Coordinates of N, CA and C in Angstrom, one line a residue:
X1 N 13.0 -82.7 50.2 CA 12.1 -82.4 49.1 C 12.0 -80.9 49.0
X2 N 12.1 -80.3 47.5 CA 12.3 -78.5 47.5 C 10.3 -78.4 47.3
X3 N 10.0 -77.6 47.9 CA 9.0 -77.1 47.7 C 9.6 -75.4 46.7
X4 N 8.1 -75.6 45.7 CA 8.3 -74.6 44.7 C 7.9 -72.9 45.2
X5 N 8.9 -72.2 44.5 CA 8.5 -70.9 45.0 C 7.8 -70.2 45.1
X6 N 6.5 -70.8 44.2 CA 5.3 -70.3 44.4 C 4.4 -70.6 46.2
X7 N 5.1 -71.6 46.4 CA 4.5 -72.2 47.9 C 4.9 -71.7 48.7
X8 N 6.1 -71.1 48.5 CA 7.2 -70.0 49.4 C 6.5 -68.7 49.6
X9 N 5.9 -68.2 48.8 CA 5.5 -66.7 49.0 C 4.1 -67.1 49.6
X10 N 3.3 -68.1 49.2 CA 1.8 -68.1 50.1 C 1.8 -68.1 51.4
X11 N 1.2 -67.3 52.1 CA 1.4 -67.4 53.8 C 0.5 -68.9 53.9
X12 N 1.1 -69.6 55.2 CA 0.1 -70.4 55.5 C -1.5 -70.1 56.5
X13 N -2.4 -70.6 55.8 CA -2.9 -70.0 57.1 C -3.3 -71.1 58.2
X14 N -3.5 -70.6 59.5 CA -4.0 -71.2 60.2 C -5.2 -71.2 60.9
X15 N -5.4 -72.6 61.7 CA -7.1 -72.6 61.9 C -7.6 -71.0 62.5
X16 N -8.6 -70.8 62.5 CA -9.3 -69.7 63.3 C -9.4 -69.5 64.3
X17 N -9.1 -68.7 65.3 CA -8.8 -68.8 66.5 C -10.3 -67.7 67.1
X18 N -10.8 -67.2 66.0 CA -12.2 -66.4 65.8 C -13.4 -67.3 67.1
X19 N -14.2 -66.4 67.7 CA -15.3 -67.1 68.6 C -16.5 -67.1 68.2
X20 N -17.3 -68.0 68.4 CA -18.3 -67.4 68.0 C -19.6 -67.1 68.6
X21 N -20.6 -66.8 68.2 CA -21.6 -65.6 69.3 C -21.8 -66.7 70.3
X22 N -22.4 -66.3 71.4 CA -23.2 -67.5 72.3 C -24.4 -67.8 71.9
X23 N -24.5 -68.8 71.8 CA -25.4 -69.9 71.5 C -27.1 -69.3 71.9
X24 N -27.6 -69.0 70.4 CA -28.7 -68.8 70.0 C -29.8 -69.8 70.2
X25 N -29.6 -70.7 69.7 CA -30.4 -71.8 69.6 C -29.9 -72.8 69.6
X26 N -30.2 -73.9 69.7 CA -29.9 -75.1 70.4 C -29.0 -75.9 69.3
X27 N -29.5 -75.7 68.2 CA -28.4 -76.2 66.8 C -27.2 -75.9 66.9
X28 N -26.6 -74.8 67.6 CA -25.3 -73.7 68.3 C -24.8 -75.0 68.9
X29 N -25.2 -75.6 69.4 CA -24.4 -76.8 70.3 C -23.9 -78.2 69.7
X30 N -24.8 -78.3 68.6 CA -24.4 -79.6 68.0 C -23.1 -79.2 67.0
X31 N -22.5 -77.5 66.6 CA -21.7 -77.7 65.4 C -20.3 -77.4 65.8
X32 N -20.2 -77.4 67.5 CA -18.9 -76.7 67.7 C -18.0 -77.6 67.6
X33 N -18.3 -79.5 66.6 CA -17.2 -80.1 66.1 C -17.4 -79.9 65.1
X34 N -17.8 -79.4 64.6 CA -18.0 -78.9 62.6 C -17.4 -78.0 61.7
X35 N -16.7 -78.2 60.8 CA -16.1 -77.3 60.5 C -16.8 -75.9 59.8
X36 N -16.3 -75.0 60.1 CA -17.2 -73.8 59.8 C -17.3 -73.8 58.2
X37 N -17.0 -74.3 57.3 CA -17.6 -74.1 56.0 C -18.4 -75.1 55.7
X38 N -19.0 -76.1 56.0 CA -20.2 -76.8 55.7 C -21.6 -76.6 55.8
X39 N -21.8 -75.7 55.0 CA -23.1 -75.5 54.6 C -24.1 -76.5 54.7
X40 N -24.0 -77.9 54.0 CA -24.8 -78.7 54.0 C -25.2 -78.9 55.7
X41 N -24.5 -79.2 56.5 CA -24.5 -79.9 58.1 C -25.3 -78.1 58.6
X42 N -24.6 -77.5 58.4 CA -25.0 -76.2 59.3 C -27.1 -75.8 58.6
X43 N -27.6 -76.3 57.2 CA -28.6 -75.9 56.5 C -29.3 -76.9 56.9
X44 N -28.7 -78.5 57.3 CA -29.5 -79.8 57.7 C -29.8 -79.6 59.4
X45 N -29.3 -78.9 60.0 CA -29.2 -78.9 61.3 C -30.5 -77.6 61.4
X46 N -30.1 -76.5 61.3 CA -30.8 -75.2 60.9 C -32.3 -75.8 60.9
X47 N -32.9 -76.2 59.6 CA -34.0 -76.9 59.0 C -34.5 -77.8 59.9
X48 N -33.7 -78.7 60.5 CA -34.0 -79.1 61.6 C -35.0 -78.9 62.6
X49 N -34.3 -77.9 63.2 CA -34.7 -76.9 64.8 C -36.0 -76.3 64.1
X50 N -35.9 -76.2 63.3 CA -36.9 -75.2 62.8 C -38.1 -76.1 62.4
X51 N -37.5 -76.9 61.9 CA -39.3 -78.0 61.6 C -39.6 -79.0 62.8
X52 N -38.5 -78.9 63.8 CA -39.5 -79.2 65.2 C -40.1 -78.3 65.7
X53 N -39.4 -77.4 65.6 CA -40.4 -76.0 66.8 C -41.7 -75.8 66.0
X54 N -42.0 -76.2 64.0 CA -43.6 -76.2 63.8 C -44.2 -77.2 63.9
X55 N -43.6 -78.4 64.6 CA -44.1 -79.1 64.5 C -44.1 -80.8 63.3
X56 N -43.4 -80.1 62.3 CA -42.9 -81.1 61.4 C -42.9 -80.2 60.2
X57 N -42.3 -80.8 58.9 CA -42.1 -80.2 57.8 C -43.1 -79.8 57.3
X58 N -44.3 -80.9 57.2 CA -45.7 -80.4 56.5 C -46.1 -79.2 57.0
X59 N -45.5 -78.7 58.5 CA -46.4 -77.3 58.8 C -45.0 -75.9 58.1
X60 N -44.2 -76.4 57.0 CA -43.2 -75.1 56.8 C -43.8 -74.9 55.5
X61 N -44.1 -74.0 54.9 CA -44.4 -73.5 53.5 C -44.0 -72.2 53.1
X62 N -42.9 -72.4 52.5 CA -42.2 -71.3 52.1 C -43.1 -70.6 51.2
X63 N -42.4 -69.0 50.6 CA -43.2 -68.4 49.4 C -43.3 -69.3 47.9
X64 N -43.8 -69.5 47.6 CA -44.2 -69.8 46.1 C -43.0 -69.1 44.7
X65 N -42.7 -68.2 45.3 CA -41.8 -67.1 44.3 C -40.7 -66.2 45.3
X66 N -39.6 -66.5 45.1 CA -38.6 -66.0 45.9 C -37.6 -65.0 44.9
X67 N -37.5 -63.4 45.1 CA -36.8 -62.7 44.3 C -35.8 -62.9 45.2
X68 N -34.4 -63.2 44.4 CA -33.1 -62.9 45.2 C -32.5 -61.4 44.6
X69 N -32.1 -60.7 45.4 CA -31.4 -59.4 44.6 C -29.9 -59.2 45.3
X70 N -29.3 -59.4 44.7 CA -27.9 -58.5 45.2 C -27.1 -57.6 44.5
X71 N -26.3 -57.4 45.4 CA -25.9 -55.9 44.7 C -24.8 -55.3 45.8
X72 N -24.2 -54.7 46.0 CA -23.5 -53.6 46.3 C -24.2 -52.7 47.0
X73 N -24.1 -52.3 48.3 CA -25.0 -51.1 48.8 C -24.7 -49.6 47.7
X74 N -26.1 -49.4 47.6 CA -26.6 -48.0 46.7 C -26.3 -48.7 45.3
X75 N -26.1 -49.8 44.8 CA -26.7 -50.5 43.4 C -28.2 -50.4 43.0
X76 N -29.3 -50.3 43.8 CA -30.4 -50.0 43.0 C -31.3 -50.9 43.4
X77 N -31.0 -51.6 44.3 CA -31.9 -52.6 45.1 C -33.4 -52.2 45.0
X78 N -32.8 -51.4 46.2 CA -34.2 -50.5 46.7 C -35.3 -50.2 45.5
X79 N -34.7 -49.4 44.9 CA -35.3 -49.1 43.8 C -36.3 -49.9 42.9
X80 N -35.5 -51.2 42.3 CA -35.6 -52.0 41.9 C -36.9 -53.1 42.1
X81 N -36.9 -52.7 43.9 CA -37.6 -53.7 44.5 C -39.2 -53.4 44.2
X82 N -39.4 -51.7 44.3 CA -40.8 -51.9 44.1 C -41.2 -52.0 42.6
X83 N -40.5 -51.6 41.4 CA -41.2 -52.1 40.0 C -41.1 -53.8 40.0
X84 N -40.0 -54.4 40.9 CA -40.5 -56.0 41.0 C -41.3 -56.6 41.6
X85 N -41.9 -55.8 42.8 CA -43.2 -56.2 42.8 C -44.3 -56.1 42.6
X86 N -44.6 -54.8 41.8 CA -45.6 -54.2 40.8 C -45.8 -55.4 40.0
X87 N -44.9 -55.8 39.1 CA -44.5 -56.7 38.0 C -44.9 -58.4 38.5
X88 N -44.4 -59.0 39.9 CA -44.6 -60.0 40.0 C -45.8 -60.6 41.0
X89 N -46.4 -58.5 41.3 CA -47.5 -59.3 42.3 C -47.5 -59.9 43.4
X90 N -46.1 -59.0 44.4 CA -46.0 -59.3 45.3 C -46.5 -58.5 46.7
X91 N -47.5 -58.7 47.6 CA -48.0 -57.7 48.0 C -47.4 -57.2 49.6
X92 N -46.3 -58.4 49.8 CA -45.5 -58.4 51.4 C -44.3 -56.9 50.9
X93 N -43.8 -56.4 51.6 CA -42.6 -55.2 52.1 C -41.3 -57.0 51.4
X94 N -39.9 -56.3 50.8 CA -39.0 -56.9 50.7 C -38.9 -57.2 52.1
X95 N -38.1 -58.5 52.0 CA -36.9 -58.6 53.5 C -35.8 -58.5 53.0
X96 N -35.0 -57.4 54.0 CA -34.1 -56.7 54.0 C -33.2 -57.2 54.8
X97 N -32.3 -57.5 54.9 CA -31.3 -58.4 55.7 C -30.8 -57.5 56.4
X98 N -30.0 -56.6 56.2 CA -29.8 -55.2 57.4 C -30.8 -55.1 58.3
X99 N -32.5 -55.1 57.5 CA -33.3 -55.1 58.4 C -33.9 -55.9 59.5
X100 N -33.7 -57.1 59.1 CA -33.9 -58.3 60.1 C -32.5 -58.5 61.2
X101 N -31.6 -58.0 60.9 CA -30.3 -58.5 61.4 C -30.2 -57.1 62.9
X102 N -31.9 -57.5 63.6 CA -32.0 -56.2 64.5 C -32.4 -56.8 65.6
X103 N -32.4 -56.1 66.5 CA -33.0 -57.1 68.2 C -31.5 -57.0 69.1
X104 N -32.7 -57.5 70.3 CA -31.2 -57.2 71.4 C -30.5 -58.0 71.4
X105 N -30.3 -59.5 71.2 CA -29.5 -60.1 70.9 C -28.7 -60.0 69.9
X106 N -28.8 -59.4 68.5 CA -28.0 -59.2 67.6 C -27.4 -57.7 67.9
X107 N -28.0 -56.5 68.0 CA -27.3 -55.4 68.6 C -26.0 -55.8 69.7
X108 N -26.6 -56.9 70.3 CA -25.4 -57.4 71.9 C -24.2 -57.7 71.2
X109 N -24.7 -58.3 69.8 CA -23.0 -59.1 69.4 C -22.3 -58.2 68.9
X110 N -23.2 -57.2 68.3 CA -22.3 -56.0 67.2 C -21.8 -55.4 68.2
X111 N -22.6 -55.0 69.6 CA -21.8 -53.5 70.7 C -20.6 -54.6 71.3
X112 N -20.2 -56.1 71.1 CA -19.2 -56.4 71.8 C -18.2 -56.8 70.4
X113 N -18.4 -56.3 69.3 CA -17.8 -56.7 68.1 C -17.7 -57.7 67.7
X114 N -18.6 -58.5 67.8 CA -18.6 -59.9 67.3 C -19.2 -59.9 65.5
X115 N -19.1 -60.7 65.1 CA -20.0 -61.0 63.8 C -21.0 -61.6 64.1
X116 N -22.2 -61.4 62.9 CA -23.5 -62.2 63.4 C -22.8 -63.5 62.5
X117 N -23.0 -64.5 63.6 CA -22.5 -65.7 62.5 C -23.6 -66.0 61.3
X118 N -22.9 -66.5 60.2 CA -24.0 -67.5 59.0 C -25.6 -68.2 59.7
X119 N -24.4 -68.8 60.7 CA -25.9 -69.8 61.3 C -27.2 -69.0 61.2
X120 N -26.9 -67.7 62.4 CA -28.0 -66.8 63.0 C -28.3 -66.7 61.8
X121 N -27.8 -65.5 60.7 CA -28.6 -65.3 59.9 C -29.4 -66.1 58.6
X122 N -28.9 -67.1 58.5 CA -29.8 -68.2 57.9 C -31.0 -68.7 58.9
X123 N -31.3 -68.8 60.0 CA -31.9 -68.9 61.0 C -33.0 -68.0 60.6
X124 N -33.0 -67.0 61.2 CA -33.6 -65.6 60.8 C -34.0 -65.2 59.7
X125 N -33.6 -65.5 58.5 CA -34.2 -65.5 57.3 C -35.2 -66.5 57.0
X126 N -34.9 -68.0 57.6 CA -35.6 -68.5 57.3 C -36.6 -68.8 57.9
X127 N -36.7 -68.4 58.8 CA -37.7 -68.6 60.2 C -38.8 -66.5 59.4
X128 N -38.2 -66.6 58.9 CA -39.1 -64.8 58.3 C -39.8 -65.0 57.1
X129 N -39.0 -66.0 56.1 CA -39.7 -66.8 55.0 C -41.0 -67.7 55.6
X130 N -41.0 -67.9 56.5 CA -41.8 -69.3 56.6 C -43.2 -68.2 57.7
X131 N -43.3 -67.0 57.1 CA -44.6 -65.9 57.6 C -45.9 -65.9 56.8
X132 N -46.8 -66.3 57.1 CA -47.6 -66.0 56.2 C -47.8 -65.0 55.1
X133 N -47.6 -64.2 55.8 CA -47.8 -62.6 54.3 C -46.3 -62.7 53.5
X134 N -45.7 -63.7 53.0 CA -44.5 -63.7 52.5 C -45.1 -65.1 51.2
X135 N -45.9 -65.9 51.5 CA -46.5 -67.2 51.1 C -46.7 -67.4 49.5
X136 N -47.3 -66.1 49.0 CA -47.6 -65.8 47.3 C -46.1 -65.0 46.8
X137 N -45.1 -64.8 47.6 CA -43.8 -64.2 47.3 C -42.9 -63.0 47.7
X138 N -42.2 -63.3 47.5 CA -41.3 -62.0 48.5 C -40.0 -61.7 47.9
X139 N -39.0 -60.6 47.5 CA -38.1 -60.0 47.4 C -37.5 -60.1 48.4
X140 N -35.6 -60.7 48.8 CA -35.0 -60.8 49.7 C -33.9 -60.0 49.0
X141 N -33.8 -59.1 49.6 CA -32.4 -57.9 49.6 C -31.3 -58.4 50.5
X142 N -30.3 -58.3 49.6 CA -29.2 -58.5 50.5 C -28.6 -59.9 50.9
X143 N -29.0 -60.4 50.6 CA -28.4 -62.1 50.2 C -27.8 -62.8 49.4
X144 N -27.2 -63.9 49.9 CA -26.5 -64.1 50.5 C -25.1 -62.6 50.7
X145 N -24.8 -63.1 51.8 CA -23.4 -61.8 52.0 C -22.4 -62.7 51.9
X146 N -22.4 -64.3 52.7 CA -21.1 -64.4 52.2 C -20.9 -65.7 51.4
X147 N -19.6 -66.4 51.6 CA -19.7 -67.4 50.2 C -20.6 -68.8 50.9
X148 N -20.0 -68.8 52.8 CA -21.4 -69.8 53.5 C -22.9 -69.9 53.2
X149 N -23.2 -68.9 53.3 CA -24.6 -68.4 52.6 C -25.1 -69.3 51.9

């Protein structure tokens, strides 16, 4: 069978041979048969951990009003962020994803060059949504980064 020459110039690629951080949270253990683009399994599992550790769903209550903003670093975010909350009445600081993406465990991954995986940072964002002073709304900078997200 000829395969077409368009097929000929694509490299193939292969699986990932990439690692990933050590195990954050307990959810870390259930996906190391999963394939890493499944959002749905990695957001059901996530959501999970997270509505046991409050106790159950009824105790998660996200903001009422969620600004998403993205942009390109030095696009105008910043900027942006405080006439949107003038305007929408939001009285919490943005969450800033550079900014939350801090602590010794996330520092440990970047000084041994690791990535922060999707998991962690969906973890961490949502576990930062679910704060009281965030409850009437909040501006999230910087989200999603990638297509997992």
């Amino acid at each position: 069978q000829q395969s077409s020459p368009l097929s000929q110039s694509q490299p193939q690629q292969q699986p990932s041979d990439r690692q990933h951080p050590e195990s954050m949270y307990q959810y870390e253990s259930y996906l190391q048969h999963e394939k890493e683009g499944d959002a749905k399994v990695i957001f059901e599992l996530i959501f999970g951990e997270i509505s046991s550790k409050m106790g159950g769903d009824f105790n998660m209550v996200f903001p009422k009003d969620i600004m998403w903003l993205c942009g390109a670093p030095g696009s105008g975010k910043g900027e942006m962020s405080q006439w949107i909350m003038y305007q929408r009445g939001y009285h919490a600081e943005p969450i800033k994803i550079s900014s939350i993406l801090q602590g010794q465990e996330i520092e440990q991954l970047k000084a041994s060059g690791k990535l922060v995986s999707d998991r962690i940072v969906l973890t961490i964002l949502l576990e930062k949504l679910l704060l009281p002073e965030y409850r009437t709304g909040v501006i999230v900078d910087g989200f999603p980064r990638t297509k997992l997200q």
